[in-house]
Coordinates of C-alpha atoms and ligand atoms in Angstrom, one line a residue:
M1 CA 17.7 23.3 21.7
Q2 CA 17.6 20.1 23.8
R3 CA 20.8 19.3 25.8
D4 CA 22.0 16.1 27.5
R5 CA 23.1 15.9 31.2
A6 CA 26.6 17.0 30.2
G7 CA 25.2 20.0 28.4
R8 CA 25.9 18.7 24.9
A9 CA 23.4 19.8 22.2
L10 CA 21.1 16.8 21.3
A11 CA 20.1 16.3 17.6
S12 CA 16.5 17.5 17.1
F13 CA 13.8 14.9 16.0
L14 CA 14.0 16.4 12.5
E15 CA 17.8 16.1 12.4
N16 CA 17.5 12.4 13.4
V17 CA 14.9 11.7 10.7
L18 CA 17.1 13.4 8.0
E19 CA 20.0 11.2 9.2
I20 CA 17.9 8.1 8.7
L21 CA 17.0 9.4 5.2
R22 CA 20.7 10.0 4.4
R23 CA 21.6 6.6 5.6
G24 CA 18.8 4.9 3.5
V25 CA 19.8 6.8 0.4
K26 CA 23.4 5.7 0.7
L27 CA 22.7 2.1 1.7
G28 CA 20.3 1.6 -1.2
G29 CA 22.7 3.2 -3.6
F30 CA 20.2 5.9 -4.7
P31 CA 21.3 9.1 -6.4
E32 CA 21.8 12.2 -4.2
P33 CA 18.8 14.1 -5.7
L34 CA 16.5 11.6 -3.9
Y35 CA 17.7 13.0 -0.6
K36 CA 17.3 16.5 -1.9
Q37 CA 13.7 15.8 -2.8
L38 CA 12.8 14.0 0.4
S39 CA 14.6 16.3 2.9
R40 CA 12.1 19.1 2.3
P41 CA 8.3 19.0 2.3
E42 CA 6.4 20.1 -0.8
R43 CA 4.2 22.5 1.1
I44 CA 3.7 23.8 4.7
V45 CA 0.6 25.6 5.6
I46 CA 0.3 27.6 8.8
V47 CA -3.1 28.8 9.9
K48 CA -4.6 30.8 12.8
I49 CA -7.7 29.3 14.4
P50 CA -9.7 31.7 16.5
V51 CA -11.8 30.0 19.2
R52 CA -14.3 31.7 21.5
M53 CA -13.5 30.2 24.9
D54 CA -16.2 29.3 27.5
D55 CA -15.3 32.3 29.6
G56 CA -16.0 34.7 26.6
R57 CA -12.3 35.3 25.9
L58 CA -11.0 35.0 22.3
E59 CA -8.1 32.6 22.0
V60 CA -6.1 32.3 18.7
F61 CA -4.4 28.9 18.2
E62 CA -1.7 28.2 15.6
G63 CA -2.3 25.1 13.4
Y64 CA 0.0 23.4 10.8
R65 CA -0.4 21.0 8.0
V66 CA 2.8 19.7 6.5
Q67 CA 2.4 18.1 3.0
H68 CA 5.6 16.3 2.6
N69 CA 5.5 14.2 -0.5
S70 CA 2.8 13.3 -3.0
A71 CA 4.7 11.1 -5.5
L72 CA 2.7 8.0 -4.5
G73 CA -0.7 9.7 -4.0
P74 CA -2.7 12.0 -1.8
Y75 CA -0.9 13.1 1.4
K76 CA -1.9 11.0 4.4
G77 CA -1.1 11.4 8.1
G78 CA -2.6 12.3 11.5
I79 CA -3.3 15.6 13.3
R80 CA -1.7 16.0 16.6
F81 CA -3.0 18.3 19.4
H82 CA -0.1 18.8 21.8
P83 CA 1.1 21.8 23.8
E84 CA 4.8 21.2 22.9
V85 CA 4.6 20.2 19.3
T86 CA 6.6 22.4 17.0
L87 CA 6.4 23.0 13.2
E88 CA 9.8 21.3 12.9
D89 CA 8.5 18.1 14.7
D90 CA 5.6 18.2 12.3
V91 CA 7.9 18.2 9.3
A92 CA 9.7 15.2 10.8
L93 CA 6.5 13.4 11.5
A94 CA 5.3 14.1 7.9
T95 CA 8.6 12.8 6.5
L96 CA 8.2 9.6 8.5
M97 CA 4.6 9.2 7.1
T98 CA 6.0 9.4 3.5
L99 CA 8.3 6.5 4.3
K100 CA 5.8 4.5 6.2
N101 CA 3.1 4.8 3.5
S102 CA 5.5 3.9 0.8
L103 CA 6.8 0.8 2.8
A104 CA 3.2 -0.4 3.4
G105 CA 2.5 -0.2 -0.3
L106 CA -0.3 2.3 0.0
P107 CA -1.3 4.7 -2.7
Y108 CA -0.4 7.7 -0.5
G109 CA 2.2 10.3 0.1
G110 CA 3.0 11.6 3.6
G111 CA 1.6 14.5 5.6
K112 CA 1.0 15.5 9.2
G113 CA -0.9 18.2 11.0
A114 CA -0.6 19.7 14.4
V115 CA -2.0 22.4 16.7
R116 CA -0.1 23.6 19.7
V117 CA -2.6 23.1 22.4
N118 CA -3.2 20.9 25.5
P119 CA -6.6 19.3 24.6
R120 CA -7.1 18.2 28.2
E121 CA -7.3 21.9 29.2
L122 CA -10.2 22.5 26.8
S123 CA -13.9 21.9 27.4
V124 CA -15.7 19.5 24.9
R125 CA -17.2 22.6 23.3
E126 CA -13.9 24.3 22.9
L127 CA -12.3 21.2 21.5
E128 CA -15.1 20.9 19.0
E129 CA -14.7 24.6 18.0
L130 CA -10.9 24.1 17.6
S131 CA -11.4 20.9 15.5
R132 CA -13.9 22.6 13.2
G133 CA -11.8 25.8 13.0
Y134 CA -8.7 23.7 11.9
V135 CA -10.7 22.2 9.1
R136 CA -12.2 25.5 7.9
A137 CA -8.8 27.1 7.8
L138 CA -7.3 24.2 5.8
A139 CA -10.2 23.1 3.7
P140 CA -8.6 24.5 0.4
V141 CA -5.7 22.0 0.8
L142 CA -7.6 19.0 2.1
G143 CA -9.8 16.4 0.5
E144 CA -10.3 12.8 -0.3
Q145 CA -8.0 13.0 -3.4
V146 CA -5.6 15.6 -1.9
D147 CA -4.8 15.2 1.8
I148 CA -6.5 12.8 4.1
P149 CA -6.0 13.3 7.9
A150 CA -6.5 10.8 10.7
P151 CA -6.1 11.0 14.5
D152 CA -2.8 11.2 16.2
V153 CA -1.7 12.1 19.8
G154 CA -4.4 14.2 21.4
T155 CA -7.1 13.6 18.7
D156 CA -9.5 10.6 18.4
P157 CA -12.5 9.3 16.4
Q158 CA -14.8 12.0 17.9
V159 CA -12.5 14.7 16.6
M160 CA -12.5 13.1 13.2
A161 CA -16.4 13.0 13.3
W162 CA -16.4 16.8 13.9
M163 CA -13.8 17.3 11.2
V164 CA -15.5 15.3 8.5
D165 CA -18.8 17.0 9.4
E166 CA -17.3 20.4 9.0
Y167 CA -15.5 19.6 5.8
S168 CA -18.8 18.1 4.4
K169 CA -20.5 21.4 5.4
V170 CA -17.8 23.5 3.6
L171 CA -18.2 21.5 0.4
G172 CA -22.0 21.2 0.7
R173 CA -22.0 17.4 0.3
N174 CA -21.0 14.4 2.4
V175 CA -17.3 13.5 1.8
P176 CA -16.6 10.5 4.0
A177 CA -13.2 9.6 2.5
A178 CA -11.7 12.9 3.5
F179 CA -10.8 11.8 7.0
T180 CA -10.1 8.3 8.4
A181 CA -10.5 6.5 11.7
K182 CA -14.0 7.9 12.1
P183 CA -16.6 6.4 14.5
P184 CA -18.1 3.3 12.9
V185 CA -21.6 4.9 12.8
L186 CA -20.1 7.7 10.7
W187 CA -18.5 5.7 7.9
G188 CA -15.8 4.2 10.1
N189 CA -14.9 0.5 10.5
P190 CA -14.9 -1.3 13.8
V191 CA -11.5 -2.8 13.1
R192 CA -9.8 0.6 13.4
E193 CA -10.1 0.5 17.2
Y194 CA -7.7 -2.5 17.4
A195 CA -5.9 -2.2 14.1
T196 CA -2.5 -1.2 15.4
G197 CA -2.3 -3.8 18.1
F198 CA -3.7 -6.4 15.7
G199 CA -1.1 -5.6 13.2
C200 CA 1.6 -5.9 15.9
A201 CA 0.4 -9.3 16.8
V202 CA 0.4 -10.4 13.2
I203 CA 4.0 -9.1 12.8
S204 CA 5.0 -10.8 16.1
R205 CA 3.6 -14.1 14.8
E206 CA 5.4 -13.8 11.4
A207 CA 8.7 -12.9 13.1
A208 CA 8.3 -15.8 15.5
E209 CA 7.7 -18.2 12.6
K210 CA 10.9 -17.1 10.9
Y211 CA 13.2 -16.9 13.9
L212 CA 11.7 -19.0 16.7
G213 CA 10.2 -21.9 14.7
G214 CA 6.6 -20.9 15.5
F215 CA 4.3 -18.6 17.5
R216 CA 2.2 -21.1 19.4
G217 CA 3.4 -21.1 23.1
C218 CA 5.9 -18.4 22.6
S219 CA 6.2 -16.0 25.5
L220 CA 5.6 -12.3 24.9
A221 CA 6.2 -9.3 27.3
I222 CA 4.5 -6.0 26.6
Q223 CA 5.6 -2.6 28.0
G224 CA 2.6 -0.2 27.8
F225 CA -1.0 -1.2 28.1
G226 CA -2.9 1.5 26.1
N227 CA -4.5 1.2 22.7
T228 CA -1.5 -0.5 21.0
G229 CA -0.3 -2.7 23.9
Q230 CA -3.8 -4.0 25.0
W231 CA -4.8 -5.1 21.5
H232 CA -1.3 -6.4 20.8
A233 CA -1.7 -8.7 23.9
Y234 CA -5.2 -9.6 23.1
W235 CA -4.6 -10.7 19.5
A236 CA -1.2 -12.4 20.3
A237 CA -3.1 -14.5 22.9
K238 CA -5.7 -15.3 20.3
L239 CA -3.1 -16.3 17.8
G240 CA -1.5 -18.8 20.3
A241 CA 1.2 -16.9 22.2
K242 CA 1.6 -16.7 26.0
V243 CA 1.6 -13.1 27.4
V244 CA 3.8 -13.2 30.5
A245 CA 4.2 -9.5 31.3
V246 CA 2.3 -6.2 30.8
S247 CA 2.8 -2.8 32.3
D248 CA 1.6 0.7 32.4
T249 CA 2.8 3.8 34.3
S250 CA 1.5 2.2 37.6
G251 CA 4.0 -0.8 37.3
A252 CA 4.1 -4.3 35.8
V253 CA 2.4 -7.6 36.2
Y254 CA 4.5 -10.7 35.6
D255 CA 3.2 -14.3 35.4
P256 CA 5.4 -16.9 33.7
E257 CA 2.3 -19.2 33.5
G258 CA 0.5 -16.5 31.3
I259 CA -1.7 -13.6 32.0
D260 CA -5.5 -13.7 31.2
V261 CA -5.4 -10.8 28.8
E262 CA -9.1 -10.2 28.6
R263 CA -9.2 -10.0 32.3
A264 CA -6.3 -7.6 32.5
I265 CA -7.9 -5.3 29.9
E266 CA -11.1 -5.3 32.0
V267 CA -9.1 -4.4 35.1
K268 CA -7.3 -1.7 33.3
R269 CA -10.5 -0.2 31.9
K270 CA -12.3 -0.3 35.2
T271 CA -9.5 0.8 37.6
G272 CA -7.1 2.7 35.3
K273 CA -4.2 0.6 36.5
V274 CA -3.1 -2.9 35.1
T275 CA -1.4 -3.6 38.4
N276 CA -4.8 -4.2 39.9
Y277 CA -4.9 -7.4 38.0
P278 CA -5.3 -9.9 40.9
E279 CA -2.8 -12.6 40.0
G280 CA 0.9 -12.8 39.1
E281 CA 3.9 -11.0 40.6
K282 CA 3.7 -7.1 40.8
L283 CA 6.8 -5.2 39.9
R284 CA 7.1 -1.5 40.5
D285 CA 9.2 -0.7 37.4
P286 CA 7.0 0.1 34.4
Q287 CA 10.0 -1.0 32.2
A288 CA 10.0 -4.5 33.9
P289 CA 8.5 -6.3 30.8
L290 CA 11.6 -5.3 28.9
Y291 CA 13.8 -7.4 31.2
V292 CA 11.8 -10.5 32.0
D293 CA 12.4 -14.0 30.4
A294 CA 10.4 -13.8 27.2
D295 CA 11.0 -14.8 23.6
I296 CA 9.5 -11.6 22.3
V297 CA 9.5 -8.2 24.0
A298 CA 7.3 -5.4 22.7
P299 CA 8.0 -1.8 23.7
D300 CA 4.4 -0.5 23.1
A301 CA 4.4 2.7 25.2
I302 CA 6.6 5.6 24.2
E303 CA 9.9 6.5 22.6
N304 CA 13.5 5.9 23.9
Q305 CA 12.8 2.9 26.2
I306 CA 15.6 0.6 25.1
T307 CA 18.8 2.6 25.4
V308 CA 22.6 1.9 25.9
E309 CA 21.9 2.1 29.7
N310 CA 19.4 -0.8 29.9
V311 CA 20.0 -2.8 26.7
D312 CA 22.1 -5.4 28.5
K313 CA 19.2 -6.4 30.7
V314 CA 17.0 -7.3 27.7
K315 CA 16.9 -11.1 27.2
A316 CA 14.4 -11.6 24.4
K317 CA 15.4 -12.9 21.0
I318 CA 13.0 -10.6 19.1
I319 CA 11.9 -7.0 19.7
V320 CA 8.7 -5.8 18.0
E321 CA 8.4 -2.1 18.2
G322 CA 4.7 -1.3 18.8
A323 CA 5.6 2.3 19.9
N324 CA 7.3 4.9 17.6
G325 CA 11.0 5.1 18.3
P326 CA 11.3 3.0 21.4
T327 CA 14.9 1.6 20.7
T328 CA 17.8 4.1 20.3
P329 CA 20.2 3.5 17.4
E330 CA 23.1 2.6 19.8
A331 CA 21.0 0.1 21.7
E332 CA 19.8 -1.4 18.4
K333 CA 23.4 -1.9 17.3
K334 CA 24.1 -3.8 20.6
L335 CA 21.0 -6.0 20.2
Y336 CA 22.1 -7.0 16.7
E337 CA 25.6 -7.8 17.9
R338 CA 23.9 -10.3 20.3
G339 CA 21.8 -11.8 17.4
V340 CA 18.6 -10.1 18.5
V341 CA 16.3 -9.1 15.7
V342 CA 14.4 -5.7 16.0
I343 CA 11.3 -5.4 13.9
P344 CA 11.0 -1.7 13.4
D345 CA 8.1 0.6 14.2
I346 CA 7.6 1.6 10.6
L347 CA 6.7 -2.0 9.8
A348 CA 5.4 -3.3 13.1
N349 CA 2.9 -0.5 14.0
A350 CA 1.7 0.2 10.5
G351 CA -1.7 -1.6 11.1
G352 CA -3.4 1.7 11.9
V353 CA -2.5 3.5 8.7
V354 CA -3.2 0.3 6.6
M355 CA -6.6 0.1 8.2
S356 CA -7.2 3.9 7.4
Y357 CA -6.4 3.0 3.8
L358 CA -9.1 0.2 3.9
E359 CA -11.6 2.6 5.4
W360 CA -10.9 5.2 2.7
V361 CA -11.3 2.5 -0.1
E362 CA -14.7 1.5 1.6
N363 CA -15.8 5.2 1.8
L364 CA -14.9 5.9 -1.9
Q365 CA -17.2 3.0 -2.9
W366 CA -19.9 3.8 -0.3
Y367 CA -19.6 0.2 0.8
S368 CA -18.5 -1.6 3.9
W369 CA -16.8 -5.1 3.9
G370 CA -17.8 -5.6 7.6
E371 CA -15.4 -6.4 10.4
E372 CA -14.3 -10.0 9.6
E373 CA -13.5 -9.3 5.9
T374 CA -11.7 -6.0 6.7
R375 CA -9.6 -7.8 9.4
A376 CA -8.6 -10.5 6.9
R377 CA -7.6 -7.9 4.4
L378 CA -5.5 -6.0 7.0
E379 CA -3.8 -9.3 8.1
R380 CA -2.9 -10.1 4.4
I381 CA -1.3 -6.7 3.9
M382 CA 0.6 -6.9 7.1
M383 CA 1.9 -10.4 6.3
N384 CA 2.9 -9.4 2.8
N385 CA 4.8 -6.3 4.2
F386 CA 6.6 -8.5 6.7
Q387 CA 7.6 -11.0 4.0
R388 CA 8.9 -8.3 1.7
V389 CA 11.1 -6.7 4.4
Y390 CA 12.3 -10.1 5.6
E391 CA 13.4 -11.1 2.2
R392 CA 15.2 -7.9 1.6
Y393 CA 16.8 -8.1 5.0
E394 CA 18.2 -11.6 4.4
E395 CA 19.4 -10.5 1.0
L396 CA 21.2 -7.4 2.3
R397 CA 22.6 -9.2 5.2
S398 CA 24.2 -11.8 3.0
R399 CA 26.4 -8.9 1.6
R400 CA 26.8 -6.8 4.7
S401 CA 26.7 -8.1 8.3
D402 CA 25.7 -4.7 10.0
V403 CA 22.4 -4.4 8.2
T404 CA 19.2 -4.3 10.2
F405 CA 15.5 -5.0 9.6
R406 CA 15.0 -1.2 9.8
D407 CA 17.6 -0.6 7.0
A408 CA 15.8 -3.2 4.8
A409 CA 12.4 -1.5 5.4
L410 CA 13.9 1.9 4.6
V411 CA 15.5 0.7 1.4
I412 CA 12.2 -0.9 0.2
S413 CA 10.3 2.4 1.0
L414 CA 12.9 4.6 -0.7
Q415 CA 13.0 2.3 -3.8
R416 CA 9.2 2.7 -4.3
L417 CA 9.5 6.5 -3.9
Y418 CA 12.5 6.7 -6.2
E419 CA 10.7 4.8 -9.0
A420 CA 7.6 6.9 -8.7
M421 CA 9.5 10.2 -8.7
K422 CA 11.7 8.9 -11.6
V423 CA 8.8 8.1 -13.9
R424 CA 7.0 11.3 -12.9
G425 CA 10.1 13.2 -14.1
W426 CA 10.9 14.6 -10.7
L427 CA 14.4 13.2 -10.5
Ligands
NAD1 P1 -1.9 5.1 24.7 O1 -1.8 6.4 25.4 O2 -3.3 4.5 24.5 O3 -1.1 4.1 25.7 C1 0.2 4.2 26.2 C2 0.3 3.3 27.4 O4 1.7 3.3 27.8 C3 -0.5 3.7 28.6 O5 -1.1 2.5 29.2 C4 0.5 4.3 29.6 O6 0.2 4.0 30.9 C5 1.7 3.4 29.2 N1 3.1 4.0 29.5 C6 3.5 5.3 29.4 N2 4.7 5.5 29.7 C7 5.1 4.2 30.1 C8 6.4 3.7 30.6 N3 7.4 4.4 30.8 N4 6.4 2.3 30.9 C9 5.3 1.6 30.8 N5 4.1 2.0 30.4 C10 4.1 3.3 30.0 O7 -1.0 5.3 23.4 P2 -1.1 4.3 22.2 O8 -2.0 4.8 21.2 O9 -1.2 2.8 22.5 O10 0.4 4.6 21.6 C11 1.5 3.9 22.1 C12 2.7 4.0 21.1 O11 2.2 3.4 19.9 C13 3.1 5.5 20.8 O12 4.5 5.4 20.5 C14 2.4 5.7 19.4 O13 3.0 6.7 18.7 C15 2.4 4.3 18.8 N6 1.4 4.1 17.7 C16 0.1 4.1 18.1 C17 -0.9 3.9 17.1 C18 -2.3 3.8 17.4 O14 -3.1 3.6 16.4 N7 -2.8 3.9 18.6 C19 -0.4 3.8 15.7 C20 1.0 3.8 15.5 C21 1.8 4.0 16.5

């Protein structure tokens, strides 16, 4: 059990997710059985994965796949390789995937997989053995119409390539649609590399158009310069915004005149540190972008970054959550009291899973739309999702002043799940 500095027990990740569910069911006026259905996964599979290590030793890893809900379609969600991940975390993550996929309007339920392992401590061969072993152990419950994994923390397109290859071997035929975010040469799509950041940029633009009168010339500050943050910055600049601050664990770069994003990405790739960018002011605090003068702030790094302790320093009018869970509930409340709008993770960073859906549709047809058309489809879906949540938010807010964008997203997501379960006869 985790405790705070005063020794009080902290709610677990799963408890927090269940609390969100409870709040959504109440706010949307749904019947209690909806909570009963969604607070437990449909199926949890625990497997052992024996791997012969490079030194000849036999290691046996524990792997999970949580299949949370299938009311809207096959289970969909990533596979995480992390030394501290627990089965309980996996249940929480799978629950969030059900909500995210429903909100995005995808024909998917939610699932998530995990292996307790530090992938950085494995050789490439050991990592390949583990990835293939995971698939062999779970093959009976996976599949293009059953459960479609993708990468998550600690896994990547190479891992997906091994997994789809192993699954295809088990079935004795090629099954491209059984995994998504594969390398482009193996039935993947080049848009996947930047899909999450691209989606964040589209959402930033849509929010700016509603609340700031337009995106062109708007200032944007981004905390975290990894896959999400770099592509968020890149596409926001392409769409007309001015990126004034970026950061990674080495610190931050601030330039009110605007950062040359392509150059910053090149510097980060070559040297590993964005602070080696030659211009602008260098700030030591990696959280500095959260506090600079900017119209939009995007926490794109990790969870729990905007908290009650630092929320008063945030000056932006809009927060776009590229990372998962970067704003604590108490901090979010304070932001809304000041008229700041927080576009929640479940909407803002859905570009990755929406792109996975497009890849899956391509694979089922053995056809590729190519980069431009795929990106246009992704953009349309993200814009449509934003519009739906915006309309629901404005409508709910006209009745209750304490409603957030996150609440509106949750209610839309639950509404779709409720209707699907109702017509299926599950409620
Ligand atoms: P990543 O590892 O590629 O990048 C993370 C970046 O954040 C790195 O540049 C790191 O230096 C920086 N960072 C870490 N701690 C920081 C701190 N305290 N202050 C400033 N910078 C810090 O990870 P990613 O894939 O970009 O994921 C980032 C977040 O986005 C995570 O919350 C993840 O769950 C979420 N997300 C990612 C995707 C995706 O497709 N990559 C999809 C949905 C959600």
